[in-house]
mmCIF file of C-alpha atoms and ligand atoms in Angstrom:
data_model
loop_
_atom_site.group_PDB
_atom_site.id
_atom_site.type_symbol
_atom_site.label_atom_id
_atom_site.label_comp_id
_atom_site.label_asym_id
_atom_site.label_seq_id
_atom_site.Cartn_x
_atom_site.Cartn_y
_atom_site.Cartn_z
ATOM 1 C CA VAL A 220 0.000 0.000 0.000
ATOM 2 C CA ARG A 221 3.001 2.283 0.585
ATOM 3 C CA GLN A 222 3.405 2.435 -3.205
ATOM 4 C CA ARG A 223 0.347 4.697 -3.351
ATOM 5 C CA ILE A 224 2.437 7.449 -1.752
ATOM 6 C CA ASP A 225 5.678 6.707 -3.622
ATOM 7 C CA HIS A 226 5.307 9.999 -5.484
ATOM 8 C CA LEU A 227 5.396 11.810 -2.116
ATOM 9 C CA THR A 228 8.176 9.825 -0.427
ATOM 10 C CA SER A 229 10.392 10.283 -3.474
ATOM 11 C CA ASP A 230 9.763 14.051 -3.527
ATOM 12 C CA THR A 231 12.597 15.675 -1.544
ATOM 13 C CA ILE A 232 10.690 18.943 -1.190
ATOM 14 C CA ILE A 233 7.856 17.148 0.605
ATOM 15 C CA TYR A 234 9.265 14.048 2.298
ATOM 16 C CA GLY A 235 11.112 14.777 5.522
ATOM 17 C CA ARG A 236 9.973 18.422 5.398
ATOM 18 C CA ARG A 237 6.172 18.466 5.269
ATOM 19 C CA LEU A 238 5.516 14.728 5.330
ATOM 20 C CA PHE A 239 6.925 12.416 8.021
ATOM 21 C CA LEU A 240 6.074 8.721 8.262
ATOM 22 C CA HIS A 241 5.999 6.821 11.555
ATOM 23 C CA TYR A 242 5.526 3.074 11.687
ATOM 24 C CA ALA A 243 2.616 1.793 13.770
ATOM 25 C CA ASP A 244 0.064 -0.981 13.993
ATOM 26 C CA LEU A 245 -3.553 -0.611 15.111
ATOM 27 C CA GLU A 246 -3.109 -3.652 17.351
ATOM 28 C CA ASP A 247 -0.083 -2.202 19.100
ATOM 29 C CA SER A 248 -1.207 0.477 21.578
ATOM 30 C CA THR A 249 2.251 1.099 23.017
ATOM 31 C CA THR A 250 3.703 2.247 19.711
ATOM 32 C CA ILE A 251 0.742 4.491 18.891
ATOM 33 C CA ARG A 252 0.860 6.021 22.390
ATOM 34 C CA ARG A 253 4.567 6.760 21.996
ATOM 35 C CA HIS A 254 3.959 8.474 18.618
ATOM 36 C CA LEU A 255 1.103 10.524 20.062
ATOM 37 C CA TYR A 256 3.220 11.766 22.977
ATOM 38 C CA ARG A 257 6.132 12.657 20.701
ATOM 39 C CA ILE A 258 4.212 14.221 17.802
ATOM 40 C CA ARG A 259 1.372 15.871 19.773
ATOM 41 C CA PRO A 260 -0.866 16.190 16.683
ATOM 42 C CA ASP A 261 -3.604 18.823 16.475
ATOM 43 C CA GLU A 262 -5.694 16.621 14.216
ATOM 44 C CA PHE A 263 -5.958 12.842 13.821
ATOM 45 C CA TYR A 264 -7.543 11.328 10.672
ATOM 46 C CA HIS A 265 -8.320 7.620 11.036
ATOM 47 C CA LEU A 266 -8.664 5.796 7.693
ATOM 48 C CA ALA A 267 -7.004 2.513 8.655
ATOM 49 C CA GLY A 268 -8.452 -0.984 8.429
ATOM 50 C CA GLN A 269 -9.506 -3.810 6.155
ATOM 51 C CA THR A 270 -12.004 -1.970 3.931
ATOM 52 C CA HIS A 271 -13.094 -4.583 1.414
ATOM 53 C CA VAL A 272 -16.711 -5.651 2.017
ATOM 54 C CA GLY A 273 -16.395 -8.916 0.045
ATOM 55 C CA ALA A 274 -13.170 -9.850 1.863
ATOM 56 C CA SER A 275 -14.828 -9.185 5.231
ATOM 57 C CA PHE A 276 -16.905 -12.349 4.744
ATOM 58 C CA GLU A 277 -13.652 -14.329 4.349
ATOM 59 C CA ILE A 278 -11.710 -12.676 7.191
ATOM 60 C CA PRO A 279 -14.369 -11.339 9.587
ATOM 61 C CA GLU A 280 -12.254 -11.574 12.748
ATOM 62 C CA SER A 281 -9.362 -9.459 11.526
ATOM 63 C CA THR A 282 -11.787 -7.039 9.817
ATOM 64 C CA CYS A 283 -13.463 -6.429 13.201
ATOM 65 C CA GLN A 284 -10.147 -6.409 15.041
ATOM 66 C CA PHE A 285 -8.976 -3.424 12.957
ATOM 67 C CA ALA A 286 -12.150 -1.549 12.030
ATOM 68 C CA ALA A 287 -14.031 -1.959 15.317
ATOM 69 C CA MET A 288 -11.528 -2.591 18.119
ATOM 70 C CA GLY A 289 -8.807 -0.558 16.396
ATOM 71 C CA THR A 290 -11.041 2.527 16.444
ATOM 72 C CA LEU A 291 -11.983 2.023 20.095
ATOM 73 C CA ARG A 292 -8.285 1.617 20.943
ATOM 74 C CA LEU A 293 -7.487 4.937 19.232
ATOM 75 C CA LEU A 294 -10.278 6.717 21.098
ATOM 76 C CA GLU A 295 -8.941 5.398 24.403
ATOM 77 C CA LEU A 296 -5.403 6.506 23.541
ATOM 78 C CA LEU A 297 -6.548 9.959 22.427
ATOM 79 C CA ARG A 298 -8.568 10.464 25.623
ATOM 80 C CA ASP A 299 -5.291 10.380 27.583
ATOM 81 C CA CYS A 300 -3.548 13.000 25.423
ATOM 82 C CA GLU A 301 -3.028 16.536 26.660
ATOM 83 C CA PRO A 302 -4.408 18.391 24.730
ATOM 84 C CA VAL A 303 -6.708 15.863 23.060
ATOM 85 C CA PRO A 304 -6.307 16.006 19.241
ATOM 86 C CA LYS A 305 -9.373 16.537 17.086
ATOM 87 C CA PHE A 306 -10.360 13.147 15.686
ATOM 88 C CA LEU A 307 -11.990 12.110 12.401
ATOM 89 C CA HIS A 308 -13.115 8.538 11.783
ATOM 90 C CA VAL A 309 -13.843 7.617 8.188
ATOM 91 C CA SER A 310 -17.038 5.615 8.525
ATOM 92 C CA SER A 311 -18.966 3.954 5.732
ATOM 93 C CA SER A 312 -22.399 3.800 4.135
ATOM 94 C CA GLU A 313 -22.143 0.039 4.800
ATOM 95 C CA ILE A 314 -23.385 0.770 8.343
ATOM 96 C CA PHE A 315 -26.845 1.252 6.783
ATOM 97 C CA GLY A 316 -26.794 -2.168 5.075
ATOM 98 C CA ASN A 317 -30.153 -2.634 3.406
ATOM 99 C CA PRO A 318 -31.940 0.514 4.597
ATOM 100 C CA THR A 319 -35.674 1.046 4.343
ATOM 101 C CA ASP A 320 -35.185 4.846 4.117
ATOM 102 C CA SER A 321 -33.751 6.347 0.969
ATOM 103 C CA PRO A 322 -31.688 8.502 0.746
ATOM 104 C CA GLN A 323 -29.939 7.952 4.072
ATOM 105 C CA ASN A 324 -28.808 10.737 6.389
ATOM 106 C CA GLU A 325 -27.101 11.093 9.789
ATOM 107 C CA ASN A 326 -30.277 9.904 11.577
ATOM 108 C CA THR A 327 -30.881 6.740 9.537
ATOM 109 C CA PRO A 328 -30.719 3.634 11.801
ATOM 110 C CA PHE A 329 -27.759 1.278 11.357
ATOM 111 C CA ARG A 330 -28.676 -2.094 9.813
ATOM 112 C CA PRO A 331 -25.372 -3.582 8.594
ATOM 113 C CA ILE A 332 -25.438 -6.724 6.453
ATOM 114 C CA SER A 333 -21.710 -7.532 6.251
ATOM 115 C CA PRO A 334 -18.979 -8.102 8.858
ATOM 116 C CA TYR A 335 -17.352 -4.899 7.570
ATOM 117 C CA GLY A 336 -20.592 -2.930 7.994
ATOM 118 C CA ALA A 337 -21.086 -4.316 11.522
ATOM 119 C CA ALA A 338 -17.521 -3.394 12.498
ATOM 120 C CA LYS A 339 -17.951 0.133 11.106
ATOM 121 C CA ALA A 340 -21.314 0.526 12.889
ATOM 122 C CA PHE A 341 -19.625 -0.334 16.201
ATOM 123 C CA ALA A 342 -16.779 2.123 15.506
ATOM 124 C CA THR A 343 -19.211 4.882 14.476
ATOM 125 C CA ASP A 344 -21.228 4.442 17.683
ATOM 126 C CA MET A 345 -18.037 4.524 19.750
ATOM 127 C CA VAL A 346 -17.004 7.832 18.189
ATOM 128 C CA ARG A 347 -20.427 9.265 19.119
ATOM 129 C CA ILE A 348 -20.168 7.839 22.644
ATOM 130 C CA TYR A 349 -16.704 9.323 23.209
ATOM 131 C CA ARG A 350 -17.893 12.686 21.879
ATOM 132 C CA ASP A 351 -20.992 12.712 24.093
ATOM 133 C CA SER A 352 -19.523 11.102 27.219
ATOM 134 C CA PHE A 353 -15.937 12.348 27.289
ATOM 135 C CA GLY A 354 -16.276 15.586 25.317
ATOM 136 C CA LEU A 355 -13.830 14.562 22.568
ATOM 137 C CA PHE A 356 -13.885 16.590 19.361
ATOM 138 C CA ALA A 357 -14.596 13.386 17.442
ATOM 139 C CA CYS A 358 -16.417 13.161 14.103
ATOM 140 C CA ASN A 359 -17.676 10.453 11.783
ATOM 141 C CA ALA A 360 -17.402 11.066 8.038
ATOM 142 C CA ILE A 361 -20.056 8.609 6.821
ATOM 143 C CA CYS A 362 -18.660 8.104 3.336
ATOM 144 C CA TYR A 363 -20.364 6.511 0.387
ATOM 145 C CA ASN A 364 -18.030 4.797 -2.101
ATOM 146 C CA HIS A 365 -15.192 7.084 -3.064
ATOM 147 C CA GLU A 366 -12.953 6.275 -5.985
ATOM 148 C CA SER A 367 -9.754 7.555 -7.562
ATOM 149 C CA PRO A 368 -6.837 6.212 -9.621
ATOM 150 C CA ARG A 369 -5.377 4.990 -6.294
ATOM 151 C CA ARG A 370 -8.316 2.679 -5.603
ATOM 152 C CA GLY A 371 -7.312 -0.943 -4.933
ATOM 153 C CA GLU A 372 -7.545 -3.223 -7.971
ATOM 154 C CA SER A 373 -10.043 -5.610 -6.368
ATOM 155 C CA PHE A 374 -12.769 -2.946 -6.184
ATOM 156 C CA VAL A 375 -15.090 -3.080 -9.176
ATOM 157 C CA THR A 376 -14.407 0.501 -10.279
ATOM 158 C CA ARG A 377 -10.640 0.222 -10.598
ATOM 159 C CA LYS A 378 -10.963 -3.353 -11.858
ATOM 160 C CA ILE A 379 -13.029 -1.985 -14.753
ATOM 161 C CA THR A 380 -10.918 1.089 -15.594
ATOM 162 C CA ARG A 381 -7.717 -0.943 -15.401
ATOM 163 C CA ALA A 382 -9.169 -3.698 -17.593
ATOM 164 C CA ALA A 383 -10.417 -1.184 -20.179
ATOM 165 C CA ALA A 384 -6.894 0.270 -20.419
ATOM 166 C CA ARG A 385 -5.200 -3.129 -20.530
ATOM 167 C CA ILE A 386 -7.620 -4.655 -23.056
ATOM 168 C CA SER A 387 -7.187 -1.631 -25.330
ATOM 169 C CA ARG A 388 -3.417 -2.249 -25.242
ATOM 170 C CA GLY A 389 -3.772 -5.993 -25.888
ATOM 171 C CA GLN A 390 -2.477 -6.895 -22.394
ATOM 172 C CA GLN A 391 -5.689 -8.586 -21.247
ATOM 173 C CA SER A 392 -8.375 -10.434 -23.193
ATOM 174 C CA GLU A 393 -11.389 -10.504 -20.863
ATOM 175 C CA LEU A 394 -12.830 -9.073 -17.668
ATOM 176 C CA VAL A 395 -14.610 -11.349 -15.182
ATOM 177 C CA LEU A 396 -17.121 -9.666 -12.884
ATOM 178 C CA GLY A 397 -19.995 -10.459 -10.517
ATOM 179 C CA ASN A 398 -23.278 -8.590 -10.409
ATOM 180 C CA LEU A 399 -23.431 -6.005 -13.217
ATOM 181 C CA SER A 400 -26.593 -4.494 -11.742
ATOM 182 C CA GLY A 401 -24.763 -3.732 -8.471
ATOM 183 C CA ARG A 402 -25.680 -0.169 -7.505
ATOM 184 C CA ARG A 403 -23.746 2.375 -5.487
ATOM 185 C CA ASP A 404 -23.506 6.108 -4.836
ATOM 186 C CA TRP A 405 -19.976 6.585 -6.242
ATOM 187 C CA GLY A 406 -18.055 9.832 -5.644
ATOM 188 C CA PHE A 407 -14.528 11.100 -6.265
ATOM 189 C CA ALA A 408 -12.201 10.540 -3.278
ATOM 190 C CA PRO A 409 -10.417 13.944 -3.432
ATOM 191 C CA ASP A 410 -13.790 15.690 -2.974
ATOM 192 C CA TYR A 411 -14.349 13.687 0.207
ATOM 193 C CA VAL A 412 -10.900 14.511 1.576
ATOM 194 C CA THR A 413 -11.763 18.210 1.212
ATOM 195 C CA ALA A 414 -14.800 17.554 3.428
ATOM 196 C CA PHE A 415 -12.663 15.731 6.059
ATOM 197 C CA ARG A 416 -10.550 18.846 6.532
ATOM 198 C CA GLN A 417 -13.614 21.089 6.686
ATOM 199 C CA MET A 418 -15.164 18.831 9.339
ATOM 200 C CA LEU A 419 -12.229 19.300 11.713
ATOM 201 C CA LYS A 420 -12.104 23.047 11.018
ATOM 202 C CA ASN A 421 -15.777 23.387 11.956
ATOM 203 C CA GLN A 422 -16.604 24.894 15.376
ATOM 204 C CA VAL A 423 -18.585 21.870 16.540
ATOM 205 C CA ALA A 424 -17.792 18.167 16.246
ATOM 206 C CA ASN A 425 -20.469 16.257 14.374
ATOM 207 C CA ASP A 426 -21.206 13.368 12.028
ATOM 208 C CA PHE A 427 -21.671 14.079 8.328
ATOM 209 C CA VAL A 428 -22.913 11.953 5.438
ATOM 210 C CA LEU A 429 -20.637 12.507 2.421
ATOM 211 C CA SER A 430 -22.199 11.352 -0.822
ATOM 212 C CA THR A 431 -23.230 12.448 -4.309
ATOM 213 C CA GLY A 432 -26.915 11.584 -3.860
ATOM 214 C CA VAL A 433 -26.925 9.747 -7.221
ATOM 215 C CA MET A 434 -26.848 5.989 -7.737
ATOM 216 C CA HIS A 435 -25.190 4.268 -10.693
ATOM 217 C CA GLN A 436 -24.810 0.651 -11.740
ATOM 218 C CA VAL A 437 -21.652 -1.349 -12.444
ATOM 219 C CA ARG A 438 -22.852 -1.270 -16.074
ATOM 220 C CA ASP A 439 -22.460 2.530 -16.152
ATOM 221 C CA TRP A 440 -18.770 2.141 -15.313
ATOM 222 C CA LEU A 441 -18.435 -0.359 -18.158
ATOM 223 C CA ASP A 442 -20.220 1.942 -20.625
ATOM 224 C CA ILE A 443 -18.058 4.992 -19.900
ATOM 225 C CA ALA A 444 -14.703 3.263 -19.333
ATOM 226 C CA PHE A 445 -14.842 1.107 -22.466
ATOM 227 C CA GLU A 446 -16.228 3.915 -24.594
ATOM 228 C CA ALA A 447 -13.255 6.037 -23.476
ATOM 229 C CA VAL A 448 -10.910 3.503 -25.093
ATOM 230 C CA GLY A 449 -13.160 2.952 -28.131
ATOM 231 C CA LEU A 450 -14.308 -0.590 -27.241
ATOM 232 C CA ASP A 451 -17.641 -2.389 -26.787
ATOM 233 C CA TRP A 452 -17.554 -3.986 -23.301
ATOM 234 C CA THR A 453 -20.106 -6.688 -24.126
ATOM 235 C CA LYS A 454 -17.394 -8.426 -26.184
ATOM 236 C CA TYR A 455 -15.002 -8.733 -23.231
ATOM 237 C CA VAL A 456 -17.007 -9.024 -20.004
ATOM 238 C CA LYS A 457 -17.902 -12.389 -18.448
ATOM 239 C CA GLN A 458 -19.772 -13.054 -15.229
ATOM 240 C CA ASP A 459 -18.736 -15.552 -12.594
ATOM 241 C CA GLU A 460 -20.310 -16.739 -9.327
ATOM 242 C CA ARG A 461 -16.953 -16.159 -7.665
ATOM 243 C CA PHE A 462 -17.567 -12.405 -7.609
ATOM 244 C CA GLN A 463 -21.186 -12.554 -6.422
ATOM 245 C CA ARG A 464 -21.756 -11.399 -2.830
ATOM 246 C CA ARG A 465 -23.615 -13.388 -0.161
ATOM 247 C CA SER A 466 -25.542 -10.195 0.450
ATOM 248 C CA ASP A 467 -25.095 -6.925 -1.374
ATOM 249 C CA SER A 468 -26.575 -3.530 -0.467
ATOM 250 C CA GLN A 469 -28.627 -2.111 -3.318
ATOM 251 C CA ASN A 470 -30.282 0.940 -1.781
ATOM 252 C CA LEU A 471 -27.305 2.900 -0.555
ATOM 253 C CA VAL A 472 -27.617 6.511 -1.619
ATOM 254 C CA GLY A 473 -26.702 9.380 0.653
ATOM 255 C CA ASP A 474 -28.302 12.695 1.529
ATOM 256 C CA SER A 475 -25.391 15.067 2.211
ATOM 257 C CA SER A 476 -27.540 18.172 2.780
ATOM 258 C CA PHE A 477 -26.290 18.515 6.379
ATOM 259 C CA ALA A 478 -22.694 18.798 5.092
ATOM 260 C CA GLN A 479 -23.874 21.229 2.434
ATOM 261 C CA THR A 480 -25.625 23.451 4.961
ATOM 262 C CA VAL A 481 -23.083 23.351 7.805
ATOM 263 C CA LEU A 482 -19.795 23.024 5.912
ATOM 264 C CA GLY A 483 -20.774 24.497 2.559
ATOM 265 C CA TRP A 484 -19.450 21.278 1.018
ATOM 266 C CA SER A 485 -20.672 19.577 -2.126
ATOM 267 C CA PRO A 486 -19.017 17.078 -4.476
ATOM 268 C CA GLN A 487 -17.355 18.853 -7.398
ATOM 269 C CA THR A 488 -16.517 16.008 -9.782
ATOM 270 C CA SER A 489 -19.120 14.421 -12.064
ATOM 271 C CA PHE A 490 -19.492 10.649 -12.401
ATOM 272 C CA SER A 491 -18.330 10.724 -16.008
ATOM 273 C CA ASP A 492 -15.265 12.910 -15.230
ATOM 274 C CA MET A 493 -14.288 10.529 -12.433
ATOM 275 C CA VAL A 494 -14.447 7.431 -14.683
ATOM 276 C CA HIS A 495 -12.496 9.246 -17.416
ATOM 277 C CA ALA A 496 -9.818 10.364 -14.916
ATOM 278 C CA MET A 497 -9.366 6.779 -13.724
ATOM 279 C CA VAL A 498 -9.160 5.357 -17.248
ATOM 280 C CA ALA A 499 -6.644 8.071 -18.223
ATOM 281 C CA ALA A 500 -4.474 7.212 -15.186
ATOM 282 C CA ASP A 501 -4.625 3.488 -16.018
ATOM 283 C CA LEU A 502 -3.638 4.194 -19.616
ATOM 284 C CA GLU A 503 -0.494 5.893 -18.295
ATOM 285 C CA CYS A 504 0.548 2.938 -16.094
HETATM 286 P P1 GDP B 724 -18.116 -2.002 -2.039
HETATM 287 O O1 GDP B 724 -18.634 -3.383 -1.928
HETATM 288 O O2 GDP B 724 -19.236 -1.003 -2.053
HETATM 289 O O3 GDP B 724 -17.082 -1.672 -1.019
HETATM 290 O O4 GDP B 724 -17.366 -1.788 -3.454
HETATM 291 P P2 GDP B 724 -16.986 -2.834 -4.608
HETATM 292 O O5 GDP B 724 -16.278 -2.035 -5.643
HETATM 293 O O6 GDP B 724 -16.239 -4.001 -4.044
HETATM 294 O O7 GDP B 724 -18.391 -3.365 -5.165
HETATM 295 C C1 GDP B 724 -19.354 -2.471 -5.685
HETATM 296 C C2 GDP B 724 -20.464 -3.234 -6.401
HETATM 297 O O8 GDP B 724 -19.923 -3.903 -7.540
HETATM 298 C C3 GDP B 724 -21.124 -4.327 -5.548
HETATM 299 O O9 GDP B 724 -22.521 -4.288 -5.820
HETATM 300 C C4 GDP B 724 -20.545 -5.628 -6.109
HETATM 301 O O10 GDP B 724 -21.413 -6.744 -5.951
HETATM 302 C C5 GDP B 724 -20.416 -5.245 -7.585
HETATM 303 N N1 GDP B 724 -19.470 -6.069 -8.335
HETATM 304 C C6 GDP B 724 -19.740 -6.695 -9.517
HETATM 305 N N2 GDP B 724 -18.674 -7.370 -9.946
HETATM 306 C C7 GDP B 724 -17.685 -7.171 -9.033
HETATM 307 C C8 GDP B 724 -16.328 -7.622 -8.961
HETATM 308 O O11 GDP B 724 -15.829 -8.345 -9.824
HETATM 309 N N3 GDP B 724 -15.597 -7.195 -7.896
HETATM 310 C C9 GDP B 724 -16.136 -6.378 -6.935
HETATM 311 N N4 GDP B 724 -15.347 -5.975 -5.905
HETATM 312 N N5 GDP B 724 -17.433 -5.959 -6.968
HETATM 313 C C10 GDP B 724 -18.189 -6.348 -8.010
#
């Protein structure tokens, strides 16, 4: 995963001047405590954990160890800091599972349907509890899917843009997927990172849904990505049981009007621009 920041660690103007890396493990409190006491951060952004929903059915224990217990461990460590850093936990729309309300907002009940969603629901509640009970400036960014050229290759979005680029160059002959009707509210990750910073700059700690409010299907990714490289995806895509989920949320679409009103935030990048940006990056690889 370190390779995703290679461009920063190899930049001598940034690395060692504005960016410093410290090794730690979410299961190792002693090391994290030592870093916290030495660095004394003003802000703490927590994005760590096993984030793949499909994989969470295969490795539920370690998923919960990191996403659920890891978050609680951080909250406990932060509570002992003087002063206590502002804390942002990147939560997930998966906490809503198969919701009856659509779109979902900050008051929608949690009904997770995957080990990952259950772990994130626990972590999200803990952040609220530590805010309300111990007065921590702790926030949940309840993020719907957020994509970028740095997205892991096992997620459907990057799998598609990468395959479109590779097939167009003759490096791959087919693309095997699961449910093509899979629906998500997909946004552009850099837009969401802008919101994270705004959340911790806000006067009051709170939870915010970050989403585009628009649902698309896996098919839409195929249409735009393959059209960008001048190919017809129906000639290359196959479906296989292997990539079907045991349960798969279909009604996840977020209402980010609270973030719009309080933070003045709204997503800036269109769905089509995001897919094109990812295909362009994969063509350069
Ligand atoms: P997440 O499940 O929302 O974290 O994101 P994914 O990118 O893993 O999956 C998004 C949607 O794509 C889900 O509805 C999946 O069932 C669907 N999907 C269809 N084919 C695939 C595939 O080959 N890999 C993955 N990861 N998802 C797929």
